Structure formats: structure tokens, C-alpha cells
Amino acid sequence: MFGGGSIQLVRVFGIRIGVDVSWFFVLFLIIWSLSGFYSDLFPGDDTKAFGLAVVSALLFFLAILLHELGHAVVAIRNGIPILGIDLWMFGGVAKLGRDTDSPGVEFRVAVAGPLVTLAIAAICFGIGAALSSADTVLKGSRFEDADLSGAVAMLGYLTTVNVFVLVFNLIPGFPLDGGRIARAIAWKLTGDRYRATRFAARLGRLAGWAMVAVGGLILAGVIGWDVITGVWLIFIGIFLAQAARSAETQAAISGQIDHLRVADVMDAEPVAIPAELPLAQAEGEYFLRYGWPWFPVVDTAGRLVGVVSREAVDSVPEAVRGGRAIASVMARDDGASGLRAGLEEPLEALLAHDGLGRLGAVMAVDGDGVLRGIVTVEAVRRALRGALPA
Ligand SMILES: [Zn+2]
């Protein structure tokens, strides 16, 4: 949905850290507004105000990054791969390679981020208080005129902003962290991950529209917060409600096709070409007869060894087609090419399969690698259509 076109900044523990273009815009906006606050605190020293604003904004994003790394590290420890972390307009996203497989793991991954943020807020407050006093840090956090040093003002800001990030993320609406925690609890109680997701996503939609409403009240002047906060709440509320809605639909479909395996939807009488068959014969007996653009290729034991296309056969000069076997022109499948799936694999796992996108089909093989069927996009569509809520 987003982060696809992100620019890579660095790699941390092998995790790709990227930023979306929208991030630069927000960074600029934050530096700009912080410059204003700091010049009120330190009038007459614009260089100092601007320097503090830049450092504060960068430290704020570092805190967000550490929050996401918290999620990522716990996910990796629980065997879930991380595709990368992206920073964008509304903060950060740690992209999980797959869904968590138990409510316990879901809970641990979800709380890891907020715990990191809590620790950062506590550390900033602690250092600030040690440098001055607790009261002064709080004044700094509100950019109130007090006799503060630049460092204490900045620590005050970082304390507040991290407390805000903490509270915001703990709002119990999926896909926010609080919503993931709610999902983990509902999952634990019901034992049904999809029902739990739908429940948490409904809360997410509710939270999203509540934010839009609060944003609207701010813009209307009913709530006396600043306009930027109002606009930001409306945007993030809409985004949250939409993300929650798509999670809800996804969970509804997944819940329906959960029991379906590859063997349930495949065409169990696949037409395959023997690997040793001469090209000329394959052309007449398969390509011309069926009119299909490609066929799976099997060895004498019926094991899937590759896929051959019409173009591959056509690329060989006609004069030599009688003397060459299919095996010489097929795309060999060693099991890692994403063309095959196990009979017992869940249908849901197939949706992400490479073969479906490239060939429009996936070969279903048994434990010995013997071709047992073909799952076409059409067959998957039919199964999904049956599953869609009316
Ligand atoms: Zn988080």
C-alpha cells in the first residue's frame, strides 16, 4: 500500500531502513514549526533555534526508528522475517514477512514498540531532570519561558513527543499497536485469529472516525488546539479507518478459505509433457491439440521437472525439432522457482505465490515431487468468490 517506493537510508542488523518521499515533507514541517518554538525560547539567536530544531526533529525520527526496531527484533526472535522498516508521513512501519502464528507472539511483537518508546521518554526525562530539575523539563516540554539550556529544552520536547507517540500507538484500534494488543487478547480468548482481527479492525475504524471528528472540532474552533493538529488528525483518522477496513475484509476472506488446501481447488487431471518427448511430437500432440501457451514437464516417474512454453519450442528451427527433446528447451524447475506448491499447503499461502503472477498457475506436487494437479488463477478466483461475504 505504501513504502513500495521508499529510498534506502541504511541497514541495521541486516534490516533495510527506508524513507518515503512524504517523510522529507514531514521532516521539513517539523523543523519549521520547532524553529518557531525555539526562537520564542531563545529570542535573538536564530542559529541556535534552527540548530536545536534540526537536531530535535532528527532525534524524534530516531526514536520512531527505535520503536519500529523494537517490533522488528522481537518478530525476528520469534521466527518472523522482516521485509524492512519504512519511515513515512505518519511515522514508521515495520513490515512483517508473514502474519504472527499465535496470540502470544502477536502480543509480544505489538508491545515491543511501545516499550521502547516508553524507555526513550523515561531516559529523556531522566537526563533532563538530572541536568536541571523535573519541573524545568516539564516547562521545556511545553516550550514555556523558563531559564533553560538548549539541551534541557530539547529533552523536554523529546519527552513530550515520545509520550504522545506512546499514547497514540496504544489506542486500541487495529492496525495501531494498541489494536494489535486487542487482537492478541481477543485471539487468545476466542482461539480464532480472524474473528479477533475483525474485532480489532472494527475498533480501528471506530478510532479512525473518532480522530476525524476530533480533528473537525479543532478546525471548527470547538477544541482549542492548533490547526495543524486538527488537519493531521483528520488525515491519519481517514488512513487508519481505511487500513482497518481492508484488514477486516482480508480477515473475512482468510477466515472463509482457511480450511481450503491446494488439493481442494486444483485441477486433478493435469496434462503434462514427458521430458524426453521430441519437440516435433510435442508440438502436434500438445500445443496444437490443446492450444495452451505452456505445459508442465514430467520425468518417467511423473515428477515435475519444469515448464515448457510454446515460444521455447518455436525458437528451435523446424528442421531439428524431431531430434531434440522437450527437456532441452524447458524452464527447469528445481523447486525454488516458485512454480510448485504442496498438496496440503493452505490456499491462502498460494495467493502470494510467484507462479500465479507469472504463469497464471501453480503446479501441485505430492511429497515425492510427483505432479498431481494444477491450480489456475481462475480456480483460485472461484474459491475466493465462494468465500466473499455476500
Ligand atoms: Zn508500533
XYZ file of C-alpha atoms and ligand atoms in Angstrom:
391
model
C 0.000 0.000 0.000
C 2.846 2.345 0.841
C 6.601 2.215 1.300
C 6.969 0.440 -2.024
C 8.957 3.290 -3.482
C 10.972 4.099 -0.388
C 14.571 5.254 -0.520
C 17.031 3.149 1.432
C 18.845 5.059 4.180
C 20.853 2.375 5.964
C 20.793 -1.251 7.020
C 20.638 -2.083 10.739
C 21.173 -5.747 11.759
C 20.573 -6.548 8.096
C 17.166 -4.796 8.184
C 16.584 -2.348 5.367
C 15.646 1.104 6.664
C 13.891 3.191 4.047
C 12.170 6.546 3.885
C 9.185 7.526 1.798
C 9.244 10.864 -0.023
C 6.430 12.050 2.262
C 8.880 11.681 5.154
C 11.059 14.533 3.862
C 7.996 16.750 3.736
C 7.081 15.973 7.357
C 10.701 16.386 8.465
C 10.725 19.832 6.897
C 7.386 20.707 8.513
C 8.595 19.632 11.968
C 11.877 21.543 11.671
C 9.975 24.605 10.535
C 7.475 24.561 13.413
C 10.113 23.669 16.028
C 12.284 26.589 14.818
C 9.383 28.842 15.729
C 9.042 27.378 19.233
C 12.789 27.515 19.901
C 13.118 31.113 18.717
C 10.430 32.057 21.249
C 12.517 30.340 23.941
C 15.814 31.799 22.775
C 14.960 35.143 21.195
C 17.657 36.776 19.147
C 19.603 33.571 18.485
C 18.123 32.155 15.278
C 21.089 29.913 14.547
C 20.693 28.217 17.910
C 16.931 27.864 17.426
C 17.341 26.358 13.967
C 20.138 24.015 15.108
C 18.019 22.786 18.025
C 15.043 22.295 15.698
C 17.063 20.172 13.245
C 18.619 18.021 15.977
C 15.235 17.623 17.749
C 13.493 16.545 14.531
C 16.220 14.020 13.694
C 16.197 12.611 17.247
C 12.406 12.341 17.058
C 12.704 10.205 13.921
C 15.490 8.195 15.525
C 13.061 7.465 18.388
C 10.413 6.302 15.871
C 13.014 4.125 14.176
C 13.997 2.553 17.522
C 10.301 1.909 18.211
C 9.982 0.030 14.899
C 13.249 -1.819 15.544
C 11.676 -2.961 18.828
C 8.849 -4.613 16.847
C 11.299 -5.982 14.280
C 13.769 -7.532 16.718
C 11.037 -9.315 18.688
C 9.445 -10.524 15.438
C 12.755 -11.940 14.179
C 13.359 -13.623 17.542
C 10.001 -15.351 17.110
C 10.888 -16.593 13.652
C 9.023 -13.963 11.654
C 11.100 -12.418 8.856
C 11.188 -8.613 8.494
C 10.986 -7.185 4.985
C 12.187 -3.787 6.153
C 11.300 -0.673 8.116
C 9.905 2.378 6.380
C 9.526 5.880 7.737
C 6.793 7.914 6.150
C 4.287 10.663 6.751
C 2.525 9.065 9.736
C 5.592 7.623 11.452
C 7.127 4.230 10.899
C 6.142 0.768 9.726
C 7.986 -2.490 10.386
C 6.896 -4.770 7.546
C 6.467 -8.352 8.735
C 7.191 -11.108 6.209
C 4.169 -13.046 7.405
C 1.418 -12.900 9.976
C 2.186 -13.944 13.552
C 1.177 -17.511 14.322
C -0.026 -17.269 17.916
C -1.653 -14.681 20.177
C 1.439 -14.769 22.412
C 3.773 -13.816 19.554
C 1.304 -11.187 18.327
C 1.219 -9.663 21.805
C 4.997 -9.643 22.259
C 5.654 -8.101 18.827
C 2.952 -5.472 19.433
C 4.123 -4.323 22.891
C 7.818 -4.212 21.962
C 7.482 -0.882 20.116
C 5.579 0.997 22.848
C 8.009 -0.364 25.477
C 10.942 1.109 23.529
C 9.107 4.450 23.264
C 8.337 4.405 26.999
C 12.022 3.773 27.745
C 13.109 6.639 25.472
C 10.645 9.058 27.116
C 11.857 8.000 30.577
C 15.523 8.374 29.597
C 14.994 11.838 28.065
C 13.072 12.958 31.122
C 15.671 11.452 33.459
C 18.636 13.125 31.761
C 16.784 16.439 31.567
C 15.847 16.266 35.246
C 19.435 15.432 36.190
C 20.697 18.432 34.205
C 18.143 20.794 35.734
C 15.002 19.730 37.617
C 11.899 17.719 36.793
C 9.860 20.906 36.838
C 12.164 22.639 34.353
C 11.988 19.698 31.916
C 8.195 19.876 32.004
C 8.347 23.594 31.290
C 10.719 22.871 28.412
C 8.312 20.268 27.094
C 5.626 22.953 26.840
C 8.102 25.448 25.365
C 7.305 27.687 28.284
C 9.514 30.611 29.004
C 11.903 29.432 31.664
C 15.566 29.783 32.263
C 16.524 26.614 30.379
C 19.530 25.478 28.458
C 19.060 24.356 24.852
C 19.737 20.731 25.824
C 17.063 20.720 28.531
C 14.509 22.330 26.211
C 15.231 19.644 23.634
C 14.983 16.828 26.188
C 11.672 18.304 27.306
C 10.401 18.242 23.730
C 11.611 14.657 23.179
C 9.930 13.526 26.419
C 6.574 15.003 25.372
C 6.689 13.831 21.798
C 7.536 10.267 22.850
C 4.763 10.222 25.453
C 2.442 11.355 22.667
C 3.706 8.586 20.336
C 3.214 6.086 23.162
C -0.354 7.143 23.949
C -1.300 7.389 20.284
C 0.035 3.931 19.453
C -1.773 2.395 22.399
C -5.194 3.464 21.070
C -6.912 0.083 20.811
C -7.676 0.101 17.080
C -6.040 -2.222 14.553
C -3.554 -1.701 12.857
C -2.169 0.529 15.645
C -0.094 -1.262 18.294
C -2.943 -0.999 20.816
C -5.216 -2.630 18.243
C -2.709 -5.436 17.781
C -2.684 -5.947 21.534
C -6.516 -6.009 21.488
C -6.338 -8.523 18.635
C -3.902 -10.725 20.589
C -6.209 -10.717 23.621
C -9.339 -11.459 21.543
C -7.403 -14.179 19.692
C -6.339 -15.744 22.991
C -9.906 -15.633 24.327
C -11.709 -16.912 21.213
C -8.965 -19.055 19.685
C -9.999 -17.604 16.314
C -7.454 -15.278 14.740
C -9.789 -13.997 12.016
C -12.614 -13.158 14.367
C -10.068 -11.411 16.581
C -8.735 -9.417 13.623
C -12.229 -8.391 12.581
C -12.997 -7.276 16.126
C -9.764 -5.258 16.456
C -10.200 -3.793 12.961
C -13.722 -2.642 13.803
C -12.254 -0.821 16.813
C -9.678 0.637 14.392
C -12.390 2.036 12.147
C -14.147 3.494 15.138
C -10.919 5.085 16.397
C -10.186 6.438 12.905
C -13.542 8.182 12.577
C -13.278 9.459 16.165
C -9.974 11.128 15.201
C -11.597 12.673 12.146
C -14.377 14.007 14.395
C -11.921 15.493 16.909
C -9.927 16.997 14.017
C -13.128 18.547 12.693
C -13.963 20.023 16.113
C -10.480 21.554 16.253
C -10.899 23.136 12.814
C -14.326 24.408 13.829
C -12.759 26.075 16.860
C -14.714 23.998 19.391
C -11.497 22.431 20.708
C -8.744 24.955 21.223
C -5.792 23.021 19.742
C -3.770 24.278 16.817
C -4.964 23.860 13.259
C -2.057 21.648 12.136
C -3.015 19.085 14.799
C -6.604 19.180 13.530
C -5.602 18.586 9.905
C -3.153 15.879 10.923
C -5.843 14.079 12.973
C -8.253 14.129 10.042
C -5.669 12.667 7.645
C -4.419 9.994 9.999
C -8.002 9.171 11.039
C -9.018 8.551 7.434
C -5.871 6.494 6.844
C -6.478 4.418 9.975
C -10.140 3.788 9.126
C -9.190 2.638 5.616
C -6.360 0.390 6.792
C -8.709 -1.128 9.381
C -11.386 -1.678 6.763
C -9.061 -3.544 4.409
C -7.753 -5.638 7.323
C -11.357 -6.501 8.160
C -12.145 -7.607 4.588
C -8.895 -9.551 4.358
C -9.670 -11.334 7.623
C -13.183 -12.163 6.443
C -11.829 -13.778 3.262
C -8.964 -15.535 5.032
C -11.387 -16.897 7.608
C -13.526 -18.369 4.833
C -10.746 -20.002 2.840
C -8.798 -21.037 5.927
C -9.883 -24.677 5.638
C -9.140 -24.923 1.894
C -5.965 -26.694 0.790
C -4.258 -26.729 -2.612
C -5.664 -30.222 -3.213
C -9.217 -28.859 -2.773
C -9.052 -26.359 -5.623
C -6.622 -27.915 -8.123
C -7.490 -29.493 -11.448
C -6.586 -33.077 -10.546
C -6.091 -34.301 -14.120
C -3.159 -32.217 -15.312
C -1.905 -32.581 -18.868
C 1.895 -32.809 -18.794
C 4.538 -33.404 -21.471
C 7.144 -36.161 -20.884
C 10.630 -34.632 -20.695
C 12.133 -36.979 -23.288
C 9.448 -36.331 -25.959
C 10.847 -34.848 -29.226
C 9.836 -31.250 -29.885
C 8.110 -32.030 -33.179
C 5.849 -34.577 -31.487
C 5.115 -32.277 -28.516
C 4.069 -29.568 -30.925
C 1.428 -31.719 -32.620
C 0.219 -33.756 -29.667
C 0.098 -30.982 -27.081
C 0.484 -27.399 -28.264
C -1.631 -27.673 -31.426
C -4.116 -30.066 -29.893
C -4.857 -28.124 -26.697
C -3.890 -24.620 -27.802
C -2.399 -23.777 -24.408
C 0.636 -21.475 -24.154
C 2.613 -23.753 -21.809
C 2.667 -27.214 -20.227
C 4.263 -28.745 -17.168
C 7.032 -31.251 -17.969
C 7.427 -34.545 -16.061
C 10.049 -37.296 -15.971
C 9.264 -41.000 -16.453
C 8.208 -41.292 -12.802
C 5.720 -38.442 -13.195
C 7.815 -35.998 -11.164
C 7.590 -32.323 -12.128
C 10.887 -31.227 -13.722
C 9.941 -27.972 -15.412
C 7.610 -25.954 -17.597
C 7.801 -25.532 -21.359
C 6.288 -22.712 -23.367
C 5.135 -22.528 -26.952
C 7.759 -19.831 -27.650
C 10.562 -22.051 -26.375
C 9.541 -24.783 -28.838
C 9.057 -22.294 -31.669
C 12.511 -20.832 -31.087
C 14.093 -24.101 -32.280
C 14.449 -24.352 -36.113
C 11.825 -26.701 -37.540
C 14.389 -28.925 -39.229
C 15.907 -30.053 -35.923
C 12.718 -30.293 -33.815
C 12.464 -34.032 -34.448
C 15.846 -34.694 -32.909
C 15.608 -32.632 -29.739
C 13.771 -33.454 -26.522
C 11.462 -31.161 -24.589
C 13.919 -31.246 -21.680
C 16.411 -29.220 -23.754
C 14.150 -26.178 -24.071
C 12.041 -26.263 -20.905
C 12.478 -23.906 -17.960
C 13.836 -26.305 -15.364
C 12.083 -26.275 -12.006
C 14.357 -27.147 -9.128
C 11.700 -26.462 -6.509
C 12.920 -22.959 -5.758
C 11.374 -21.209 -8.751
C 8.020 -20.629 -7.069
C 6.115 -22.733 -9.576
C 5.171 -25.588 -7.289
C 3.100 -25.957 -4.154
C 2.457 -28.883 -1.830
C -0.935 -30.593 -1.895
C -1.551 -29.781 1.769
C -0.487 -26.134 1.578
C -3.259 -23.722 2.576
C -4.864 -21.882 -0.308
C -4.063 -18.608 1.429
C -0.331 -19.241 1.066
C -0.874 -19.661 -2.678
C -2.096 -16.095 -3.060
C 1.438 -14.814 -2.573
C 2.891 -17.465 -4.915
C 5.183 -16.334 -7.701
C 3.804 -18.777 -10.260
C 0.287 -17.381 -10.038
C 1.542 -13.992 -11.137
C 3.981 -15.177 -13.812
C 2.247 -18.222 -15.340
C -1.257 -17.786 -14.014
C -0.929 -21.183 -12.371
C 0.913 -23.206 -9.749
C 1.814 -26.906 -10.048
C 0.592 -29.044 -7.184
C 3.049 -31.792 -6.267
C 2.988 -34.531 -3.629
C 5.745 -35.361 -1.171
C 7.772 -37.193 -3.861
C 7.585 -34.273 -6.280
C 5.064 -36.081 -8.499
C 2.747 -33.713 -10.365
C -0.781 -34.204 -9.008
C -2.621 -31.175 -10.287
C -2.606 -27.574 -11.480
C -4.094 -24.635 -9.614
C -5.033 -21.855 -12.012
C -5.805 -18.251 -11.168
C -9.349 -18.988 -12.322
C -9.695 -21.814 -9.788
C -8.379 -19.559 -7.013
C -10.804 -16.835 -8.059
C -13.705 -19.272 -7.920
C -12.716 -20.372 -4.419
C -12.400 -16.743 -3.282
C -15.707 -15.769 -4.846
C -17.381 -18.535 -2.890
C -15.737 -17.167 0.230
C -16.572 -13.491 -0.137
C -19.188 -12.282 2.295
C -22.432 -11.612 0.449
Zn 4.481 0.361 16.874
